[in-house]
JSON list of C-alpha atoms in Angstrom, two decimals:
[
{"chain": "A", "resi": 1, "resn": "MET", "atom": "CA", "xyz": [104.28, -22.94, -53.86]},
{"chain": "A", "resi": 2, "resn": "SER", "atom": "CA", "xyz": [101.32, -24.56, -52.09]},
{"chain": "A", "resi": 3, "resn": "HIS", "atom": "CA", "xyz": [97.74, -24.27, -53.26]},
{"chain": "A", "resi": 4, "resn": "ALA", "atom": "CA", "xyz": [94.29, -25.28, -52.00]},
{"chain": "A", "resi": 5, "resn": "PRO", "atom": "CA", "xyz": [92.69, -27.96, -54.16]},
{"chain": "A", "resi": 6, "resn": "VAL", "atom": "CA", "xyz": [89.44, -27.18, -55.98]},
{"chain": "A", "resi": 7, "resn": "ASP", "atom": "CA", "xyz": [86.72, -28.77, -53.85]},
{"chain": "A", "resi": 8, "resn": "GLY", "atom": "CA", "xyz": [83.85, -29.10, -56.33]},
{"chain": "A", "resi": 9, "resn": "ARG", "atom": "CA", "xyz": [81.49, -31.94, -57.14]},
{"chain": "A", "resi": 10, "resn": "ARG", "atom": "CA", "xyz": [82.52, -33.94, -60.20]},
{"chain": "A", "resi": 11, "resn": "ILE", "atom": "CA", "xyz": [79.71, -35.68, -62.04]},
{"chain": "A", "resi": 12, "resn": "GLY", "atom": "CA", "xyz": [80.69, -38.35, -64.54]},
{"chain": "A", "resi": 13, "resn": "MET", "atom": "CA", "xyz": [78.38, -39.02, -67.46]},
{"chain": "A", "resi": 14, "resn": "LEU", "atom": "CA", "xyz": [78.46, -41.96, -69.86]},
{"chain": "A", "resi": 15, "resn": "THR", "atom": "CA", "xyz": [77.57, -40.73, -73.31]},
{"chain": "A", "resi": 16, "resn": "PRO", "atom": "CA", "xyz": [76.57, -42.41, -76.59]},
{"chain": "A", "resi": 17, "resn": "SER", "atom": "CA", "xyz": [79.52, -41.98, -78.95]},
{"chain": "A", "resi": 18, "resn": "SER", "atom": "CA", "xyz": [77.51, -40.22, -81.66]},
{"chain": "A", "resi": 19, "resn": "ASN", "atom": "CA", "xyz": [75.79, -37.76, -79.29]},
{"chain": "A", "resi": 20, "resn": "THR", "atom": "CA", "xyz": [76.59, -34.08, -79.94]},
{"chain": "A", "resi": 21, "resn": "VAL", "atom": "CA", "xyz": [73.92, -32.43, -77.73]},
{"chain": "A", "resi": 22, "resn": "LEU", "atom": "CA", "xyz": [74.20, -33.53, -74.12]},
{"chain": "A", "resi": 23, "resn": "GLU", "atom": "CA", "xyz": [77.79, -32.43, -73.42]},
{"chain": "A", "resi": 24, "resn": "PRO", "atom": "CA", "xyz": [77.43, -28.73, -74.37]},
{"chain": "A", "resi": 25, "resn": "TYR", "atom": "CA", "xyz": [73.92, -28.51, -72.90]},
{"chain": "A", "resi": 26, "resn": "THR", "atom": "CA", "xyz": [74.93, -30.11, -69.61]},
{"chain": "A", "resi": 27, "resn": "SER", "atom": "CA", "xyz": [77.98, -27.88, -69.27]},
{"chain": "A", "resi": 28, "resn": "ALA", "atom": "CA", "xyz": [75.80, -24.82, -69.91]},
{"chain": "A", "resi": 29, "resn": "MET", "atom": "CA", "xyz": [73.26, -26.00, -67.33]},
{"chain": "A", "resi": 30, "resn": "TYR", "atom": "CA", "xyz": [76.02, -26.39, -64.74]},
{"chain": "A", "resi": 31, "resn": "SER", "atom": "CA", "xyz": [77.55, -22.98, -65.43]},
{"chain": "A", "resi": 32, "resn": "PRO", "atom": "CA", "xyz": [75.82, -21.24, -62.46]},
{"chain": "A", "resi": 33, "resn": "PHE", "atom": "CA", "xyz": [77.84, -23.47, -60.11]},
{"chain": "A", "resi": 34, "resn": "GLY", "atom": "CA", "xyz": [81.27, -22.37, -61.34]},
{"chain": "A", "resi": 35, "resn": "GLU", "atom": "CA", "xyz": [83.87, -24.58, -59.64]},
{"chain": "A", "resi": 36, "resn": "GLU", "atom": "CA", "xyz": [81.23, -26.12, -57.34]},
{"chain": "A", "resi": 37, "resn": "ALA", "atom": "CA", "xyz": [80.10, -28.63, -59.98]},
{"chain": "A", "resi": 38, "resn": "SER", "atom": "CA", "xyz": [81.56, -29.97, -63.21]},
{"chain": "A", "resi": 39, "resn": "ALA", "atom": "CA", "xyz": [80.49, -32.64, -65.69]},
{"chain": "A", "resi": 40, "resn": "HIS", "atom": "CA", "xyz": [82.97, -35.12, -67.19]},
{"chain": "A", "resi": 41, "resn": "PHE", "atom": "CA", "xyz": [82.13, -37.44, -70.05]},
{"chain": "A", "resi": 42, "resn": "GLY", "atom": "CA", "xyz": [83.03, -40.93, -71.22]},
{"chain": "A", "resi": 43, "resn": "ARG", "atom": "CA", "xyz": [81.81, -42.44, -74.49]},
{"chain": "A", "resi": 44, "resn": "PHE", "atom": "CA", "xyz": [80.92, -45.90, -75.72]},
{"chain": "A", "resi": 45, "resn": "ARG", "atom": "CA", "xyz": [79.72, -46.84, -79.18]},
{"chain": "A", "resi": 46, "resn": "VAL", "atom": "CA", "xyz": [76.08, -46.06, -80.07]},
{"chain": "A", "resi": 47, "resn": "VAL", "atom": "CA", "xyz": [75.32, -45.29, -83.72]},
{"chain": "A", "resi": 48, "resn": "GLU", "atom": "CA", "xyz": [71.80, -46.68, -84.32]},
{"chain": "A", "resi": 49, "resn": "ILE", "atom": "CA", "xyz": [68.56, -46.85, -82.35]},
{"chain": "A", "resi": 50, "resn": "SER", "atom": "CA", "xyz": [66.29, -49.70, -83.45]},
{"chain": "A", "resi": 51, "resn": "MET", "atom": "CA", "xyz": [65.33, -53.17, -82.26]},
{"chain": "A", "resi": 52, "resn": "SER", "atom": "CA", "xyz": [67.87, -54.83, -84.59]},
{"chain": "A", "resi": 53, "resn": "GLU", "atom": "CA", "xyz": [70.44, -57.17, -83.08]},
{"chain": "A", "resi": 54, "resn": "ALA", "atom": "CA", "xyz": [73.23, -54.76, -84.07]},
{"chain": "A", "resi": 55, "resn": "SER", "atom": "CA", "xyz": [71.51, -51.88, -82.28]},
{"chain": "A", "resi": 56, "resn": "GLN", "atom": "CA", "xyz": [70.72, -53.86, -79.14]},
{"chain": "A", "resi": 57, "resn": "SER", "atom": "CA", "xyz": [74.27, -55.20, -78.90]},
{"chain": "A", "resi": 58, "resn": "GLN", "atom": "CA", "xyz": [75.45, -51.62, -78.36]},
{"chain": "A", "resi": 59, "resn": "PHE", "atom": "CA", "xyz": [73.94, -51.75, -74.86]},
{"chain": "A", "resi": 60, "resn": "THR", "atom": "CA", "xyz": [75.67, -54.92, -73.63]},
{"chain": "A", "resi": 61, "resn": "LEU", "atom": "CA", "xyz": [77.31, -54.53, -70.25]},
{"chain": "A", "resi": 62, "resn": "GLU", "atom": "CA", "xyz": [81.05, -54.87, -70.81]},
{"chain": "A", "resi": 63, "resn": "PRO", "atom": "CA", "xyz": [81.70, -51.91, -73.18]},
{"chain": "A", "resi": 64, "resn": "ILE", "atom": "CA", "xyz": [79.70, -49.65, -70.86]},
{"chain": "A", "resi": 65, "resn": "LEU", "atom": "CA", "xyz": [81.58, -50.87, -67.80]},
{"chain": "A", "resi": 66, "resn": "GLU", "atom": "CA", "xyz": [84.92, -50.30, -69.53]},
{"chain": "A", "resi": 67, "resn": "ALA", "atom": "CA", "xyz": [83.87, -46.71, -70.28]},
{"chain": "A", "resi": 68, "resn": "ALA", "atom": "CA", "xyz": [82.74, -46.32, -66.66]},
{"chain": "A", "resi": 69, "resn": "GLU", "atom": "CA", "xyz": [86.14, -47.53, -65.42]},
{"chain": "A", "resi": 70, "resn": "ARG", "atom": "CA", "xyz": [87.92, -44.89, -67.50]},
{"chain": "A", "resi": 71, "resn": "LEU", "atom": "CA", "xyz": [85.50, -42.23, -66.25]},
{"chain": "A", "resi": 72, "resn": "ALA", "atom": "CA", "xyz": [86.06, -43.33, -62.64]},
{"chain": "A", "resi": 73, "resn": "GLU", "atom": "CA", "xyz": [89.74, -42.44, -63.03]},
{"chain": "A", "resi": 74, "resn": "ALA", "atom": "CA", "xyz": [88.62, -38.78, -62.88]},
{"chain": "A", "resi": 75, "resn": "LYS", "atom": "CA", "xyz": [87.32, -39.56, -59.35]},
{"chain": "A", "resi": 76, "resn": "PRO", "atom": "CA", "xyz": [83.72, -38.45, -59.87]},
{"chain": "A", "resi": 77, "resn": "ASP", "atom": "CA", "xyz": [81.26, -38.28, -56.97]},
{"chain": "A", "resi": 78, "resn": "LEU", "atom": "CA", "xyz": [78.60, -39.90, -59.17]},
{"chain": "A", "resi": 79, "resn": "ILE", "atom": "CA", "xyz": [78.38, -41.64, -62.55]},
{"chain": "A", "resi": 80, "resn": "ALA", "atom": "CA", "xyz": [75.24, -41.29, -64.69]},
{"chain": "A", "resi": 81, "resn": "TRP", "atom": "CA", "xyz": [74.32, -43.25, -67.81]},
{"chain": "A", "resi": 82, "resn": "ASN", "atom": "CA", "xyz": [73.11, -40.24, -69.81]},
{"chain": "A", "resi": 83, "resn": "GLY", "atom": "CA", "xyz": [70.98, -42.17, -72.27]},
{"chain": "A", "resi": 84, "resn": "THR", "atom": "CA", "xyz": [67.43, -43.41, -72.62]},
{"chain": "A", "resi": 85, "resn": "SER", "atom": "CA", "xyz": [67.72, -47.05, -73.73]},
{"chain": "A", "resi": 86, "resn": "ALA", "atom": "CA", "xyz": [65.91, -48.31, -70.60]},
{"chain": "A", "resi": 87, "resn": "SER", "atom": "CA", "xyz": [62.78, -46.46, -71.76]},
{"chain": "A", "resi": 88, "resn": "TRP", "atom": "CA", "xyz": [62.32, -49.27, -74.30]},
{"chain": "A", "resi": 89, "resn": "LEU", "atom": "CA", "xyz": [64.44, -52.00, -72.70]},
{"chain": "A", "resi": 90, "resn": "GLY", "atom": "CA", "xyz": [62.87, -51.60, -69.23]},
{"chain": "A", "resi": 91, "resn": "LEU", "atom": "CA", "xyz": [63.77, -49.90, -65.94]},
{"chain": "A", "resi": 92, "resn": "GLN", "atom": "CA", "xyz": [65.36, -53.11, -64.65]},
{"chain": "A", "resi": 93, "resn": "LYS", "atom": "CA", "xyz": [68.03, -52.74, -67.35]},
{"chain": "A", "resi": 94, "resn": "ASP", "atom": "CA", "xyz": [69.26, -49.46, -65.83]},
{"chain": "A", "resi": 95, "resn": "ARG", "atom": "CA", "xyz": [68.92, -50.70, -62.25]},
{"chain": "A", "resi": 96, "resn": "ALA", "atom": "CA", "xyz": [71.18, -53.64, -63.12]},
{"chain": "A", "resi": 97, "resn": "LEU", "atom": "CA", "xyz": [73.59, -51.40, -65.06]},
{"chain": "A", "resi": 98, "resn": "CYS", "atom": "CA", "xyz": [73.91, -48.90, -62.21]},
{"chain": "A", "resi": 99, "resn": "ALA", "atom": "CA", "xyz": [74.54, -51.71, -59.72]},
{"chain": "A", "resi": 100, "resn": "ALA", "atom": "CA", "xyz": [77.23, -53.13, -62.03]},
{"chain": "A", "resi": 101, "resn": "ILE", "atom": "CA", "xyz": [78.89, -49.71, -62.47]},
{"chain": "A", "resi": 102, "resn": "THR", "atom": "CA", "xyz": [79.06, -49.23, -58.71]},
{"chain": "A", "resi": 103, "resn": "GLU", "atom": "CA", "xyz": [80.38, -52.76, -58.18]},
{"chain": "A", "resi": 104, "resn": "ARG", "atom": "CA", "xyz": [83.08, -52.22, -60.83]},
{"chain": "A", "resi": 105, "resn": "THR", "atom": "CA", "xyz": [84.11, -48.67, -59.85]},
{"chain": "A", "resi": 106, "resn": "GLY", "atom": "CA", "xyz": [82.97, -48.08, -56.27]},
{"chain": "A", "resi": 107, "resn": "VAL", "atom": "CA", "xyz": [81.15, -44.92, -57.46]},
{"chain": "A", "resi": 108, "resn": "PRO", "atom": "CA", "xyz": [77.38, -44.37, -56.94]},
{"chain": "A", "resi": 109, "resn": "ALA", "atom": "CA", "xyz": [75.50, -44.55, -60.25]},
{"chain": "A", "resi": 110, "resn": "THR", "atom": "CA", "xyz": [72.22, -43.39, -61.75]},
{"chain": "A", "resi": 111, "resn": "SER", "atom": "CA", "xyz": [70.70, -42.83, -65.20]},
{"chain": "A", "resi": 112, "resn": "THR", "atom": "CA", "xyz": [68.39, -40.65, -67.25]},
{"chain": "A", "resi": 113, "resn": "ILE", "atom": "CA", "xyz": [65.49, -43.11, -67.04]},
{"chain": "A", "resi": 114, "resn": "LEU", "atom": "CA", "xyz": [65.91, -43.60, -63.29]},
{"chain": "A", "resi": 115, "resn": "ALA", "atom": "CA", "xyz": [65.84, -39.80, -63.00]},
{"chain": "A", "resi": 116, "resn": "TYR", "atom": "CA", "xyz": [62.58, -39.70, -64.96]},
{"chain": "A", "resi": 117, "resn": "ASP", "atom": "CA", "xyz": [61.15, -42.47, -62.77]},
{"chain": "A", "resi": 118, "resn": "ALA", "atom": "CA", "xyz": [61.98, -40.56, -59.59]},
{"chain": "A", "resi": 119, "resn": "LEU", "atom": "CA", "xyz": [60.47, -37.35, -60.95]},
{"chain": "A", "resi": 120, "resn": "PHE", "atom": "CA", "xyz": [57.29, -38.92, -62.35]},
{"chain": "A", "resi": 121, "resn": "ARG", "atom": "CA", "xyz": [56.63, -40.75, -59.10]},
{"chain": "A", "resi": 122, "resn": "GLY", "atom": "CA", "xyz": [57.25, -37.57, -57.13]},
{"chain": "A", "resi": 123, "resn": "MET", "atom": "CA", "xyz": [54.95, -35.55, -59.39]},
{"chain": "A", "resi": 124, "resn": "GLY", "atom": "CA", "xyz": [52.27, -38.24, -59.52]},
{"chain": "A", "resi": 125, "resn": "VAL", "atom": "CA", "xyz": [52.25, -38.27, -63.33]},
{"chain": "A", "resi": 126, "resn": "LYS", "atom": "CA", "xyz": [49.50, -40.51, -64.75]},
{"chain": "A", "resi": 127, "resn": "ARG", "atom": "CA", "xyz": [48.92, -38.99, -68.21]},
{"chain": "A", "resi": 128, "resn": "LEU", "atom": "CA", "xyz": [52.08, -38.41, -70.23]},
{"chain": "A", "resi": 129, "resn": "GLY", "atom": "CA", "xyz": [52.88, -36.73, -73.54]},
{"chain": "A", "resi": 130, "resn": "LEU", "atom": "CA", "xyz": [55.84, -38.31, -75.33]},
{"chain": "A", "resi": 131, "resn": "VAL", "atom": "CA", "xyz": [58.20, -36.67, -77.86]},
{"chain": "A", "resi": 132, "resn": "THR", "atom": "CA", "xyz": [61.05, -38.67, -79.46]},
{"chain": "A", "resi": 133, "resn": "PRO", "atom": "CA", "xyz": [63.03, -38.89, -82.69]},
{"chain": "A", "resi": 134, "resn": "TYR", "atom": "CA", "xyz": [62.64, -42.68, -82.66]},
{"chain": "A", "resi": 135, "resn": "ILE", "atom": "CA", "xyz": [60.97, -45.26, -84.93]},
{"chain": "A", "resi": 136, "resn": "ALA", "atom": "CA", "xyz": [57.50, -46.72, -84.30]},
{"chain": "A", "resi": 137, "resn": "ASP", "atom": "CA", "xyz": [58.76, -50.01, -82.83]},
{"chain": "A", "resi": 138, "resn": "ILE", "atom": "CA", "xyz": [60.81, -48.18, -80.19]},
{"chain": "A", "resi": 139, "resn": "GLU", "atom": "CA", "xyz": [57.90, -45.87, -79.37]},
{"chain": "A", "resi": 140, "resn": "ARG", "atom": "CA", "xyz": [55.49, -48.82, -78.95]},
{"chain": "A", "resi": 141, "resn": "ARG", "atom": "CA", "xyz": [57.84, -50.47, -76.46]},
{"chain": "A", "resi": 142, "resn": "MET", "atom": "CA", "xyz": [58.22, -47.23, -74.55]},
{"chain": "A", "resi": 143, "resn": "ILE", "atom": "CA", "xyz": [54.45, -46.78, -74.31]},
{"chain": "A", "resi": 144, "resn": "ALA", "atom": "CA", "xyz": [54.09, -50.36, -73.03]},
{"chain": "A", "resi": 145, "resn": "ASN", "atom": "CA", "xyz": [56.78, -49.80, -70.40]},
{"chain": "A", "resi": 146, "resn": "TYR", "atom": "CA", "xyz": [55.12, -46.61, -69.19]},
{"chain": "A", "resi": 147, "resn": "ALA", "atom": "CA", "xyz": [51.77, -48.47, -68.99]},
{"chain": "A", "resi": 148, "resn": "ALA", "atom": "CA", "xyz": [53.43, -51.08, -66.77]},
{"chain": "A", "resi": 149, "resn": "GLN", "atom": "CA", "xyz": [54.44, -48.21, -64.46]},
{"chain": "A", "resi": 150, "resn": "GLY", "atom": "CA", "xyz": [50.86, -46.94, -64.32]},
{"chain": "A", "resi": 151, "resn": "ILE", "atom": "CA", "xyz": [51.46, -44.07, -66.75]},
{"chain": "A", "resi": 152, "resn": "GLU", "atom": "CA", "xyz": [49.25, -43.69, -69.85]},
{"chain": "A", "resi": 153, "resn": "VAL", "atom": "CA", "xyz": [50.82, -42.04, -72.89]},
{"chain": "A", "resi": 154, "resn": "VAL", "atom": "CA", "xyz": [47.89, -39.91, -74.07]},
{"chain": "A", "resi": 155, "resn": "SER", "atom": "CA", "xyz": [49.69, -38.20, -76.96]},
{"chain": "A", "resi": 156, "resn": "SER", "atom": "CA", "xyz": [52.97, -38.78, -78.79]},
{"chain": "A", "resi": 157, "resn": "ALA", "atom": "CA", "xyz": [55.08, -37.42, -81.62]},
{"chain": "A", "resi": 158, "resn": "ARG", "atom": "CA", "xyz": [58.09, -39.07, -83.27]},
{"chain": "A", "resi": 159, "resn": "LEU", "atom": "CA", "xyz": [60.36, -38.55, -86.27]},
{"chain": "A", "resi": 160, "resn": "ASP", "atom": "CA", "xyz": [60.82, -42.21, -87.36]},
{"chain": "A", "resi": 161, "resn": "ASP", "atom": "CA", "xyz": [64.60, -41.75, -87.42]},
{"chain": "A", "resi": 162, "resn": "LYS", "atom": "CA", "xyz": [67.00, -44.45, -86.23]},
{"chain": "A", "resi": 163, "resn": "GLY", "atom": "CA", "xyz": [70.26, -42.63, -86.83]},
{"chain": "A", "resi": 164, "resn": "ASN", "atom": "CA", "xyz": [71.33, -41.42, -83.34]},
{"chain": "A", "resi": 165, "resn": "TYR", "atom": "CA", "xyz": [73.88, -38.90, -84.74]},
{"chain": "A", "resi": 166, "resn": "SER", "atom": "CA", "xyz": [71.08, -37.46, -86.87]},
{"chain": "A", "resi": 167, "resn": "PHE", "atom": "CA", "xyz": [68.87, -36.87, -83.80]},
{"chain": "A", "resi": 168, "resn": "GLY", "atom": "CA", "xyz": [71.12, -33.96, -82.85]},
{"chain": "A", "resi": 169, "resn": "THR", "atom": "CA", "xyz": [70.72, -32.26, -86.24]},
{"chain": "A", "resi": 170, "resn": "TYR", "atom": "CA", "xyz": [67.04, -31.32, -85.76]},
{"chain": "A", "resi": 171, "resn": "PRO", "atom": "CA", "xyz": [66.76, -27.68, -84.62]},
{"chain": "A", "resi": 172, "resn": "PRO", "atom": "CA", "xyz": [65.06, -26.69, -81.34]},
{"chain": "A", "resi": 173, "resn": "GLY", "atom": "CA", "xyz": [62.18, -25.09, -83.25]},
{"chain": "A", "resi": 174, "resn": "GLN", "atom": "CA", "xyz": [61.28, -28.40, -84.90]},
{"chain": "A", "resi": 175, "resn": "VAL", "atom": "CA", "xyz": [61.37, -30.20, -81.56]},
{"chain": "A", "resi": 176, "resn": "GLY", "atom": "CA", "xyz": [59.28, -27.40, -80.09]},
{"chain": "A", "resi": 177, "resn": "ALA", "atom": "CA", "xyz": [56.58, -27.85, -82.72]},
{"chain": "A", "resi": 178, "resn": "MET", "atom": "CA", "xyz": [56.36, -31.54, -81.80]},
{"chain": "A", "resi": 179, "resn": "ILE", "atom": "CA", "xyz": [56.01, -30.65, -78.11]},
{"chain": "A", "resi": 180, "resn": "GLU", "atom": "CA", "xyz": [53.27, -28.10, -78.85]},
{"chain": "A", "resi": 181, "resn": "GLY", "atom": "CA", "xyz": [51.31, -30.69, -80.83]},
{"chain": "A", "resi": 182, "resn": "VAL", "atom": "CA", "xyz": [51.50, -33.19, -77.97]},
{"chain": "A", "resi": 183, "resn": "ALA", "atom": "CA", "xyz": [50.46, -30.49, -75.47]},
{"chain": "A", "resi": 184, "resn": "GLU", "atom": "CA", "xyz": [47.02, -30.26, -77.08]},
{"chain": "A", "resi": 185, "resn": "ALA", "atom": "CA", "xyz": [46.02, -33.46, -75.24]},
{"chain": "A", "resi": 186, "resn": "LYS", "atom": "CA", "xyz": [46.70, -31.66, -71.92]},
{"chain": "A", "resi": 187, "resn": "PRO", "atom": "CA", "xyz": [48.85, -34.38, -70.31]},
{"chain": "A", "resi": 188, "resn": "ASP", "atom": "CA", "xyz": [50.17, -34.10, -66.75]},
{"chain": "A", "resi": 189, "resn": "ALA", "atom": "CA", "xyz": [53.67, -33.70, -68.22]},
{"chain": "A", "resi": 190, "resn": "ILE", "atom": "CA", "xyz": [55.52, -34.00, -71.54]},
{"chain": "A", "resi": 191, "resn": "ALA", "atom": "CA", "xyz": [58.73, -36.01, -71.75]},
{"chain": "A", "resi": 192, "resn": "ILE", "atom": "CA", "xyz": [61.29, -35.36, -74.51]},
{"chain": "A", "resi": 193, "resn": "VAL", "atom": "CA", "xyz": [62.95, -38.77, -74.38]},
{"chain": "A", "resi": 194, "resn": "CYS", "atom": "CA", "xyz": [66.37, -38.71, -76.05]},
{"chain": "A", "resi": 195, "resn": "THR", "atom": "CA", "xyz": [69.63, -37.17, -74.82]},
{"chain": "A", "resi": 196, "resn": "ASN", "atom": "CA", "xyz": [70.68, -36.17, -78.35]},
{"chain": "A", "resi": 197, "resn": "PHE", "atom": "CA", "xyz": [67.58, -34.06, -79.05]},
{"chain": "A", "resi": 198, "resn": "ARG", "atom": "CA", "xyz": [67.33, -30.27, -78.76]},
{"chain": "A", "resi": 199, "resn": "GLY", "atom": "CA", "xyz": [64.27, -29.90, -76.55]},
{"chain": "A", "resi": 200, "resn": "ALA", "atom": "CA", "xyz": [65.84, -28.24, -73.51]},
{"chain": "A", "resi": 201, "resn": "PRO", "atom": "CA", "xyz": [66.19, -24.72, -75.03]},
{"chain": "A", "resi": 202, "resn": "VAL", "atom": "CA", "xyz": [62.45, -24.51, -75.81]},
{"chain": "A", "resi": 203, "resn": "ALA", "atom": "CA", "xyz": [61.09, -26.24, -72.69]},
{"chain": "A", "resi": 204, "resn": "ALA", "atom": "CA", "xyz": [60.67, -23.14, -70.51]},
{"chain": "A", "resi": 205, "resn": "GLY", "atom": "CA", "xyz": [58.84, -21.15, -73.18]},
{"chain": "A", "resi": 206, "resn": "ILE", "atom": "CA", "xyz": [56.37, -23.93, -73.89]},
{"chain": "A", "resi": 207, "resn": "GLU", "atom": "CA", "xyz": [55.78, -24.44, -70.17]},
{"chain": "A", "resi": 208, "resn": "ASP", "atom": "CA", "xyz": [54.97, -20.74, -69.84]},
{"chain": "A", "resi": 209, "resn": "ALA", "atom": "CA", "xyz": [52.57, -20.89, -72.81]},
{"chain": "A", "resi": 210, "resn": "THR", "atom": "CA", "xyz": [50.76, -24.14, -71.87]},
{"chain": "A", "resi": 211, "resn": "GLY", "atom": "CA", "xyz": [51.14, -24.58, -68.11]},
{"chain": "A", "resi": 212, "resn": "ILE", "atom": "CA", "xyz": [52.34, -28.15, -68.74]},
{"chain": "A", "resi": 213, "resn": "PRO", "atom": "CA", "xyz": [55.69, -29.36, -67.34]},
{"chain": "A", "resi": 214, "resn": "VAL", "atom": "CA", "xyz": [58.09, -30.15, -70.22]},
{"chain": "A", "resi": 215, "resn": "ILE", "atom": "CA", "xyz": [60.77, -32.58, -69.06]},
{"chain": "A", "resi": 216, "resn": "ASP", "atom": "CA", "xyz": [63.78, -32.87, -71.34]},
{"chain": "A", "resi": 217, "resn": "SER", "atom": "CA", "xyz": [66.12, -35.88, -71.00]},
{"chain": "A", "resi": 218, "resn": "VAL", "atom": "CA", "xyz": [69.36, -33.89, -70.79]},
{"chain": "A", "resi": 219, "resn": "ALA", "atom": "CA", "xyz": [67.80, -31.50, -68.26]},
{"chain": "A", "resi": 220, "resn": "VAL", "atom": "CA", "xyz": [66.30, -34.20, -66.02]},
{"chain": "A", "resi": 221, "resn": "THR", "atom": "CA", "xyz": [69.64, -36.04, -65.91]},
{"chain": "A", "resi": 222, "resn": "ALA", "atom": "CA", "xyz": [71.54, -32.85, -65.09]},
{"chain": "A", "resi": 223, "resn": "ALA", "atom": "CA", "xyz": [69.06, -31.88, -62.36]},
{"chain": "A", "resi": 224, "resn": "HIS", "atom": "CA", "xyz": [68.90, -35.36, -60.83]},
{"chain": "A", "resi": 225, "resn": "CYS", "atom": "CA", "xyz": [72.69, -35.63, -60.71]},
{"chain": "A", "resi": 226, "resn": "LEU", "atom": "CA", "xyz": [73.02, -32.27, -58.97]},
{"chain": "A", "resi": 227, "resn": "LYS", "atom": "CA", "xyz": [70.55, -33.38, -56.32]},
{"chain": "A", "resi": 228, "resn": "GLU", "atom": "CA", "xyz": [72.22, -36.77, -55.87]},
{"chain": "A", "resi": 229, "resn": "ALA", "atom": "CA", "xyz": [75.56, -34.97, -55.47]},
{"chain": "A", "resi": 230, "resn": "GLY", "atom": "CA", "xyz": [74.17, -32.77, -52.69]},
{"chain": "A", "resi": 231, "resn": "LEU", "atom": "CA", "xyz": [73.76, -29.56, -54.70]},
{"chain": "A", "resi": 232, "resn": "ASP", "atom": "CA", "xyz": [70.61, -27.47, -55.25]},
{"chain": "A", "resi": 233, "resn": "PRO", "atom": "CA", "xyz": [69.29, -27.92, -58.81]},
{"chain": "A", "resi": 234, "resn": "ALA", "atom": "CA", "xyz": [66.91, -24.98, -58.35]},
{"chain": "A", "resi": 235, "resn": "ARG", "atom": "CA", "xyz": [69.87, -22.68, -59.01]},
{"chain": "A", "resi": 236, "resn": "VAL", "atom": "CA", "xyz": [69.65, -23.63, -62.70]},
{"chain": "A", "resi": 237, "resn": "THR", "atom": "CA", "xyz": [67.18, -21.51, -64.68]},
{"chain": "A", "resi": 238, "resn": "GLY", "atom": "CA", "xyz": [66.24, -21.11, -68.32]},
{"chain": "A", "resi": 239, "resn": "TRP", "atom": "CA", "xyz": [66.10, -24.84, -69.19]},
{"chain": "A", "resi": 240, "resn": "GLY", "atom": "CA", "xyz": [62.61, -25.70, -67.92]},
{"chain": "A", "resi": 241, "resn": "SER", "atom": "CA", "xyz": [61.04, -26.19, -64.50]},
{"chain": "A", "resi": 242, "resn": "VAL", "atom": "CA", "xyz": [62.54, -29.67, -64.00]},
{"chain": "A", "resi": 243, "resn": "PHE", "atom": "CA", "xyz": [65.40, -28.21, -61.95]},
{"chain": "A", "resi": 244, "resn": "GLN", "atom": "CA", "xyz": [63.00, -26.56, -59.50]},
{"chain": "A", "resi": 245, "resn": "ARG", "atom": "CA", "xyz": [60.67, -29.59, -59.46]},
{"chain": "A", "resi": 246, "resn": "LEU", "atom": "CA", "xyz": [63.44, -32.03, -58.59]},
{"chain": "A", "resi": 247, "resn": "ALA", "atom": "CA", "xyz": [64.80, -29.66, -55.96]},
{"chain": "A", "resi": 248, "resn": "GLY", "atom": "CA", "xyz": [61.45, -29.84, -54.16]},
{"chain": "A", "resi": 249, "resn": "LEU", "atom": "CA", "xyz": [61.09, -33.65, -54.19]},
{"chain": "A", "resi": 250, "resn": "GLU", "atom": "CA", "xyz": [62.17, -35.99, -51.43]},
{"chain": "A", "resi": 251, "resn": "VAL", "atom": "CA", "xyz": [62.37, -39.07, -53.68]},
{"chain": "A", "resi": 252, "resn": "THR", "atom": "CA", "xyz": [65.59, -40.44, -55.14]},
{"chain": "A", "resi": 253, "resn": "SER", "atom": "CA", "xyz": [66.17, -43.05, -57.82]},
{"chain": "A", "resi": 254, "resn": "GLN", "atom": "CA", "xyz": [65.51, -46.67, -56.92]},
{"chain": "A", "resi": 255, "resn": "SER", "atom": "CA", "xyz": [68.74, -47.95, -58.37]}
]
């Protein structure tokens, strides 16, 4: 019995091993596409976020490339590093990683932080609100990296947690309260920088209440990948305006 193959876009995502948020959220975001788009995940070990040698060694190239090779066996149209380490390690880290993934697998590659970069440039963001679960040292490095990109962090909120698994245990309401506090400074946009943090479910409501774009890391990665794969991210609703904003931009990531 013959059958026609399913001709949908497969998007591969590299995931920190202790992340429990991005997989279910991303799959829910992609649900309007049915068989047209699907997300597939590969993990490598990430259990702590700090500037310690043990934490930084989690982001060395070879373990990530091995995970990318396994993911490439599912024949994705695109591979995304769905994590935010380049926000404190620098954009060049993700540009080099994406180039290495493509060289190793032959698959185009992007990342969460490259997605943010494309969006912020397209929106002309100069004053940013920042919400993270991270410790002060990580936040300081992030603020310095944004300054180097011409973006001033005018307000920030953090939890001083370095656990990674624990980031996913904070409820959306707690993340929402952090966002609302940062919104008082009236930034051009608010970034929830962590792909294991439950900001996406509250983004749309806070945008409606404040008029400020709220850009969640899981959502910006999902939207950017849809666009890079040739699909219309504007079809996704209920997770914040990032899907419509990216749909209307001509820019793509400079990977």
